[in-house]
Amino acid sequence: MKEFDLIKRYFAQGGHTRKDVLLGIGDDCAVTKVPENQHLAITTDTLISGVHFLADAPARSVAYKAVAVNLSDLAAAGAEPAWISLSLSLPSYDQAWVDEFVKGLFELTEYYSVQLIGGDTVTGPLALTITAQGFVPPNTELRRSTAKPGDWIYVTGNLGDAGAGLDILQGKVEASGEDRDYLINRHYYPTPRVMAGTALRRTANACIDVSDGLVADLTHILNGSGCGATVHVDRLPVSSALFDTVGAQQAYRYALSAGDDYELVFTVNEEQRGNLETSLTNANVKATCIGQITGYAGQLDLRLYDARYELDDDAGYEHRFKHG
Ligand code: ADP
Ligand code: MG
């Protein structure tokens, strides 16, 4: 398609430029410079229309979210983002759609000084793959496999909003006014916790981002680390919008199992706890202590005001869209 040359020109013109990009869009390869004394962190995520985002999602959201989920993975590793590349499959050329897409693409890259350094554009079903690269000082990357019994478990921001936003869009939940707008916005425009990720590097023991829901993602830490955990459901951070829209019980269920929040879940030992809270306050990030890592490998003990809490997944309650 000749129009695709136009699109490529868009990508080449807009967005943030960095000094460490020696050769950007327009040649066969991008060439970049990794700072001395830093390691490279690399991640990639694909979003397919109708699978990872609603087929009628705004173009701005599609691009924004694709960048956000990749920056979120870098954040979960404690890496500072630097470059992204984009492989885009488009069914047809729609000028208005592309305009909005480019707007959404460059919002977070502008904010975090990330440069789009290349990609590919093809005709096909609507889908996009972004690869993001960032820097992390040697041996400070945050992993899933390094939680220790006794560690405190924290989560940034609020949980459950994005899942509720999706259910509102799909007509499964009633909401109105500001709460509705807020929750839908959390679904369409998630916040990657970039500052939190780098702030956690030297203090947290383990970290993961919440893409598939707190229980699912915390379980990755537990399995990776050979540990268990106690989580106090009544301490999970939920927004007043979520609480007011669905009530406490449903809010907890969203917080436990809805995906796409892209908050960070991390663990820290008693000794580092004070340092960690200080560095997060300095980074202006809210973080809530929700429980503790235990030595009971594979056991996730959920508590509601100290009573055992059962997460009934088969209550005819399907909030998730679909995750790959
Ligand atoms: P090639 O045939 O060498 O792959 P392309 O025509 O696919 O060249 O791309 C030309 C230039 O435009 C390359 O530098 C490539 O990285 C860039 N580019 C193509 N599509 C995208 C995109 N979706 N996002 C960013 N850069 C792109
Ligand atoms: Mg190409």
Coordinates of C-alpha atoms and ligand atoms in Angstrom, one line a residue:
M1 CA 0.0 0.0 0.0
K2 CA 1.3 3.4 -1.0
E3 CA -0.4 5.0 2.0
F4 CA 1.9 3.0 4.3
D5 CA 4.8 5.3 3.2
L6 CA 2.7 8.1 4.6
I7 CA 2.3 6.3 7.9
K8 CA 6.0 5.6 8.1
R9 CA 6.7 9.3 7.5
Y10 CA 4.4 10.1 10.5
F11 CA 6.4 7.7 12.7
A12 CA 9.7 9.2 11.5
Q13 CA 8.6 12.8 12.2
G14 CA 6.8 12.8 15.6
G15 CA 7.9 11.8 19.0
H16 CA 10.9 12.3 21.3
T17 CA 14.5 12.1 20.0
R18 CA 17.4 10.9 22.1
K19 CA 21.1 11.5 21.8
D20 CA 21.9 7.8 22.2
V21 CA 20.0 6.9 19.0
L22 CA 22.8 7.1 16.4
L23 CA 20.5 5.9 13.5
G24 CA 16.8 6.0 13.8
I25 CA 13.8 5.4 11.5
G26 CA 14.5 5.4 7.8
D27 CA 17.4 3.0 7.4
D28 CA 17.6 -0.8 7.4
C29 CA 18.3 -0.9 11.1
A30 CA 18.4 1.4 14.1
V31 CA 21.7 1.8 15.8
T32 CA 21.8 2.9 19.4
K33 CA 24.4 3.3 22.2
V34 CA 24.0 1.6 25.5
P35 CA 25.6 3.6 28.3
E36 CA 28.7 2.2 29.9
N37 CA 28.0 0.4 33.2
Q38 CA 24.4 -0.3 32.3
H39 CA 22.8 -3.5 31.2
L40 CA 20.1 -3.7 28.5
A41 CA 16.6 -4.9 29.5
I42 CA 14.3 -6.0 26.6
T43 CA 10.7 -6.9 26.5
T44 CA 8.0 -7.4 23.8
D45 CA 4.2 -7.6 23.9
T46 CA 1.6 -8.1 21.1
L47 CA -1.9 -6.7 21.2
I48 CA -4.5 -8.2 18.8
S49 CA -7.8 -6.5 18.1
G50 CA -10.7 -8.4 19.6
V51 CA -8.3 -10.4 21.8
H52 CA -6.3 -7.9 23.8
F53 CA -8.4 -4.8 23.1
L54 CA -11.9 -4.3 22.1
A55 CA -12.4 -4.1 18.3
D56 CA -14.0 -0.7 18.7
A57 CA -11.4 0.7 21.1
P58 CA -10.3 4.3 20.3
A59 CA -7.2 4.3 18.2
R60 CA -5.5 6.6 20.7
S61 CA -6.0 4.0 23.4
V62 CA -4.8 1.1 21.3
A63 CA -1.4 2.8 20.8
Y64 CA -1.2 4.2 24.3
K65 CA -1.9 0.8 25.9
A66 CA 0.6 -1.0 23.7
V67 CA 3.3 1.4 24.9
A68 CA 2.1 1.3 28.5
V69 CA 2.2 -2.6 28.8
N70 CA 5.7 -2.7 27.5
L71 CA 6.9 0.1 29.7
S72 CA 5.2 -1.7 32.6
D73 CA 7.3 -4.8 31.9
L74 CA 10.5 -2.7 32.0
A75 CA 9.3 -1.0 35.2
A76 CA 8.7 -4.4 36.8
A77 CA 12.3 -5.2 36.1
G78 CA 13.5 -1.9 37.5
A79 CA 14.7 -0.7 34.1
E80 CA 14.6 2.9 32.8
P81 CA 13.0 2.9 29.4
A82 CA 14.9 4.2 26.4
W83 CA 13.7 2.9 23.0
I84 CA 10.7 1.2 21.4
S85 CA 10.1 -0.3 18.0
L86 CA 6.6 -1.0 16.6
S87 CA 5.4 -3.7 14.2
L88 CA 1.9 -2.6 13.0
S89 CA -0.6 -4.7 11.0
L90 CA -3.4 -2.6 9.6
P91 CA -6.4 -3.9 7.6
S92 CA -6.8 -0.6 5.7
Y93 CA -5.7 3.0 5.7
D94 CA -7.9 5.4 7.6
Q95 CA -6.4 8.8 8.0
A96 CA -8.4 9.8 11.1
W97 CA -7.6 6.5 12.8
V98 CA -3.9 6.8 12.1
D99 CA -3.9 10.4 13.4
E100 CA -5.3 9.3 16.7
F101 CA -3.1 6.3 16.9
V102 CA 0.0 8.3 16.5
K103 CA -1.2 10.7 19.1
G104 CA -1.6 7.8 21.6
L105 CA 1.7 6.3 20.6
F106 CA 3.7 9.4 21.4
E107 CA 2.0 10.4 24.7
L108 CA 4.0 8.1 27.0
T109 CA 7.2 8.2 24.9
E110 CA 7.2 11.9 25.2
Y111 CA 6.6 11.8 28.9
Y112 CA 9.3 9.2 29.6
S113 CA 11.8 10.5 27.0
V114 CA 11.6 7.3 25.0
Q115 CA 12.3 7.2 21.2
L116 CA 10.6 5.2 18.6
I117 CA 13.5 3.8 16.6
G118 CA 11.9 1.6 14.0
G119 CA 9.4 -1.0 13.1
D120 CA 7.4 -2.5 10.3
T121 CA 4.1 -1.8 8.7
V122 CA 2.1 -4.5 7.0
T123 CA -1.4 -5.1 5.7
G124 CA -3.4 -7.6 7.8
P125 CA -5.8 -7.9 10.7
L126 CA -5.4 -5.0 13.2
A127 CA -2.6 -6.0 15.6
L128 CA 0.6 -4.4 17.0
T129 CA 3.8 -5.6 18.6
I130 CA 6.0 -3.3 20.5
T131 CA 9.5 -4.1 21.7
A132 CA 10.8 -1.9 24.4
Q133 CA 14.4 -1.6 25.6
G134 CA 15.8 0.1 28.7
F135 CA 18.7 0.3 31.0
V136 CA 19.4 -1.2 34.4
P137 CA 22.6 -1.0 36.5
P138 CA 24.4 -4.3 36.6
N139 CA 22.9 -6.9 38.9
T140 CA 20.0 -4.6 40.1
E141 CA 17.2 -5.9 37.9
L142 CA 14.1 -6.9 39.7
R143 CA 13.1 -10.5 39.3
R144 CA 10.1 -12.7 40.2
S145 CA 12.2 -15.5 41.7
T146 CA 13.8 -13.7 44.6
A147 CA 11.1 -13.2 47.2
K148 CA 12.0 -14.4 50.7
P149 CA 9.9 -15.7 53.6
G150 CA 9.1 -12.8 55.9
D151 CA 9.1 -10.2 53.1
W152 CA 6.3 -7.7 53.1
I153 CA 4.1 -7.6 50.0
Y154 CA 3.2 -4.2 48.5
V155 CA 1.2 -3.0 45.6
T156 CA 1.3 0.4 43.9
G157 CA -1.8 2.5 43.0
N158 CA -5.2 0.8 43.1
L159 CA -6.4 -2.6 41.8
G160 CA -9.5 -3.6 39.9
D161 CA -10.3 -0.4 38.1
A162 CA -9.3 -1.5 34.6
G163 CA -11.3 -4.8 34.9
A164 CA -14.4 -2.8 36.0
G165 CA -13.9 -0.4 33.2
L166 CA -13.9 -3.2 30.7
D167 CA -17.1 -4.7 32.2
I168 CA -18.8 -1.3 32.0
L169 CA -17.8 -1.1 28.3
Q170 CA -19.2 -4.5 27.7
G171 CA -22.5 -3.7 29.5
K172 CA -21.9 -6.1 32.4
V173 CA -21.7 -3.4 35.0
E174 CA -23.8 -0.3 35.4
A175 CA -22.1 2.9 36.1
S176 CA -22.6 6.6 35.5
G177 CA -21.0 10.0 35.7
E178 CA -17.5 10.5 36.8
D179 CA -17.0 7.0 38.2
R180 CA -17.9 5.5 34.8
D181 CA -15.5 7.8 33.0
Y182 CA -12.7 7.2 35.5
L183 CA -13.0 3.4 35.4
I184 CA -13.2 3.3 31.5
N185 CA -10.2 5.6 31.4
R186 CA -8.2 3.2 33.6
H187 CA -9.0 0.4 31.2
Y188 CA -8.1 2.4 28.1
Y189 CA -5.1 4.4 29.5
P190 CA -3.2 2.4 32.1
T191 CA -0.3 4.0 33.9
P192 CA 3.0 2.1 33.7
R193 CA 4.8 2.5 37.1
V194 CA 8.1 3.6 35.6
M195 CA 9.3 5.8 38.5
A196 CA 8.3 3.2 41.1
G197 CA 10.2 0.5 39.2
T198 CA 13.5 2.3 39.2
A199 CA 12.9 3.5 42.8
L200 CA 12.6 -0.2 43.9
R201 CA 15.8 -1.5 42.3
R202 CA 18.0 -1.5 45.4
T203 CA 15.4 -2.2 48.0
A204 CA 12.8 -4.6 46.8
N205 CA 13.5 -8.4 46.7
A206 CA 11.1 -9.4 44.0
C207 CA 8.7 -7.6 41.6
I208 CA 6.1 -8.2 38.9
D209 CA 3.5 -6.1 37.1
V210 CA -0.2 -7.0 37.4
S211 CA -1.3 -7.8 33.9
D212 CA -3.4 -10.9 34.6
G213 CA -4.7 -10.0 38.1
L214 CA -3.2 -9.9 41.5
V215 CA -3.7 -13.6 42.4
A216 CA -2.3 -14.8 39.1
D217 CA 0.7 -12.5 39.1
L218 CA 1.6 -12.9 42.7
T219 CA 1.4 -16.6 42.1
H220 CA 4.2 -16.2 39.6
I221 CA 6.4 -14.7 42.3
L222 CA 5.4 -17.5 44.7
N223 CA 6.2 -20.2 42.2
G224 CA 9.4 -18.5 41.0
S225 CA 10.6 -18.0 44.6
G226 CA 9.4 -21.3 46.1
C227 CA 7.4 -19.4 48.7
G228 CA 3.8 -18.8 49.9
A229 CA 1.9 -15.7 51.0
T230 CA -0.7 -14.3 53.2
V231 CA -2.7 -11.5 51.6
H232 CA -5.2 -9.4 53.6
V233 CA -8.1 -8.8 51.1
D234 CA -9.5 -6.0 53.3
R235 CA -6.2 -4.1 52.8
L236 CA -6.3 -4.2 49.0
P237 CA -6.2 -0.6 47.6
V238 CA -9.4 0.0 45.7
S239 CA -10.5 3.4 44.3
S240 CA -13.6 5.1 45.6
A241 CA -15.0 5.0 42.0
L242 CA -14.8 1.1 42.1
F243 CA -16.1 0.9 45.6
D244 CA -19.0 3.2 44.9
T245 CA -19.9 1.4 41.6
V246 CA -19.8 -2.2 42.7
G247 CA -19.7 -2.3 46.5
A248 CA -17.0 -3.7 48.7
Q249 CA -17.4 -7.4 48.0
Q250 CA -17.2 -7.1 44.2
A251 CA -14.5 -4.5 44.5
Y252 CA -12.3 -7.0 46.3
R253 CA -13.0 -9.6 43.6
Y254 CA -12.0 -7.2 40.9
A255 CA -8.9 -6.3 42.9
L256 CA -7.9 -9.9 43.3
S257 CA -8.6 -11.3 39.8
A258 CA -9.2 -8.6 37.2
G259 CA -6.3 -8.0 34.8
D260 CA -4.8 -5.0 33.0
D261 CA -4.1 -2.8 36.0
Y262 CA -0.4 -2.6 35.3
E263 CA 0.4 -1.8 38.9
L264 CA 3.6 -3.3 40.5
V265 CA 3.5 -6.0 43.1
F266 CA 6.8 -6.3 45.0
T267 CA 8.3 -7.7 48.2
V268 CA 10.7 -6.1 50.6
N269 CA 12.4 -7.4 53.7
E270 CA 11.9 -5.7 57.2
E271 CA 15.3 -4.1 57.1
Q272 CA 14.7 -2.3 53.7
R273 CA 11.1 -1.4 54.4
G274 CA 11.8 2.1 55.7
N275 CA 14.1 3.0 52.8
L276 CA 11.6 1.6 50.3
E277 CA 8.7 3.7 51.7
T278 CA 10.9 6.8 51.6
S279 CA 12.0 6.3 48.0
L280 CA 8.4 5.7 46.9
T281 CA 7.3 8.8 48.7
N282 CA 10.0 10.7 46.9
A283 CA 8.9 9.2 43.6
N284 CA 5.3 10.3 44.5
V285 CA 3.9 6.8 44.2
K286 CA 1.3 5.4 46.5
A287 CA 2.1 1.8 47.7
T288 CA 0.0 -0.3 50.1
C289 CA 1.3 -3.2 52.2
I290 CA -1.2 -6.1 51.6
G291 CA 0.5 -9.0 53.3
Q292 CA 3.6 -11.1 53.8
I293 CA 5.6 -13.8 52.1
T294 CA 5.6 -17.2 53.9
G295 CA 7.7 -20.3 53.7
Y296 CA 4.7 -22.5 52.7
A297 CA 5.6 -23.0 49.1
G298 CA 2.7 -22.5 46.7
Q299 CA 0.2 -21.6 49.3
L300 CA -1.7 -18.3 48.9
D301 CA -3.7 -17.7 52.0
L302 CA -6.3 -15.0 51.5
R303 CA -7.8 -13.4 54.6
L304 CA -10.7 -11.0 55.1
Y305 CA -10.5 -9.4 58.6
D306 CA -8.5 -12.5 59.7
A307 CA -11.1 -15.0 58.5
R308 CA -10.2 -17.3 55.6
Y309 CA -11.4 -15.8 52.3
E310 CA -12.4 -18.0 49.4
L311 CA -12.1 -16.6 45.9
D312 CA -15.0 -18.3 44.0
D313 CA -14.0 -18.1 40.4
D314 CA -17.1 -20.0 39.2
A315 CA -19.8 -17.6 40.5
G316 CA -20.8 -16.8 36.9
Y317 CA -18.6 -13.8 37.1
E318 CA -16.5 -13.3 34.0
H319 CA -14.9 -10.0 34.1
R320 CA -11.9 -10.7 32.0
F321 CA -11.7 -10.0 28.3
K322 CA -8.9 -12.2 27.3
H323 CA -5.2 -12.3 28.0
G324 CA -2.4 -13.9 26.0
Ligands
ADP1 P1 12.6 -2.4 5.2 O1 12.1 -2.8 3.8 O2 14.1 -2.1 5.2 O3 12.1 -3.2 6.3 P2 10.5 -0.5 5.7 O4 9.9 0.1 4.5 O5 9.7 -1.6 6.3 O6 12.0 -0.9 5.3 O7 10.7 0.6 6.7 C1 11.4 1.7 6.4 C2 11.8 2.4 7.7 O8 10.6 2.8 8.4 C3 12.6 1.5 8.6 O9 13.6 2.3 9.3 C4 11.6 1.1 9.7 O10 12.2 0.8 10.9 C5 10.6 2.2 9.7 N1 9.3 1.8 10.0 C6 8.4 1.1 9.3 N2 7.3 0.8 9.9 C7 7.4 1.4 11.1 C8 6.5 1.5 12.2 N3 5.3 1.0 12.3 N4 7.0 2.2 13.3 C9 8.2 2.8 13.3 N5 9.0 2.7 12.3 C10 8.6 2.0 11.2
MG2 MG 10.0 -3.6 6.8

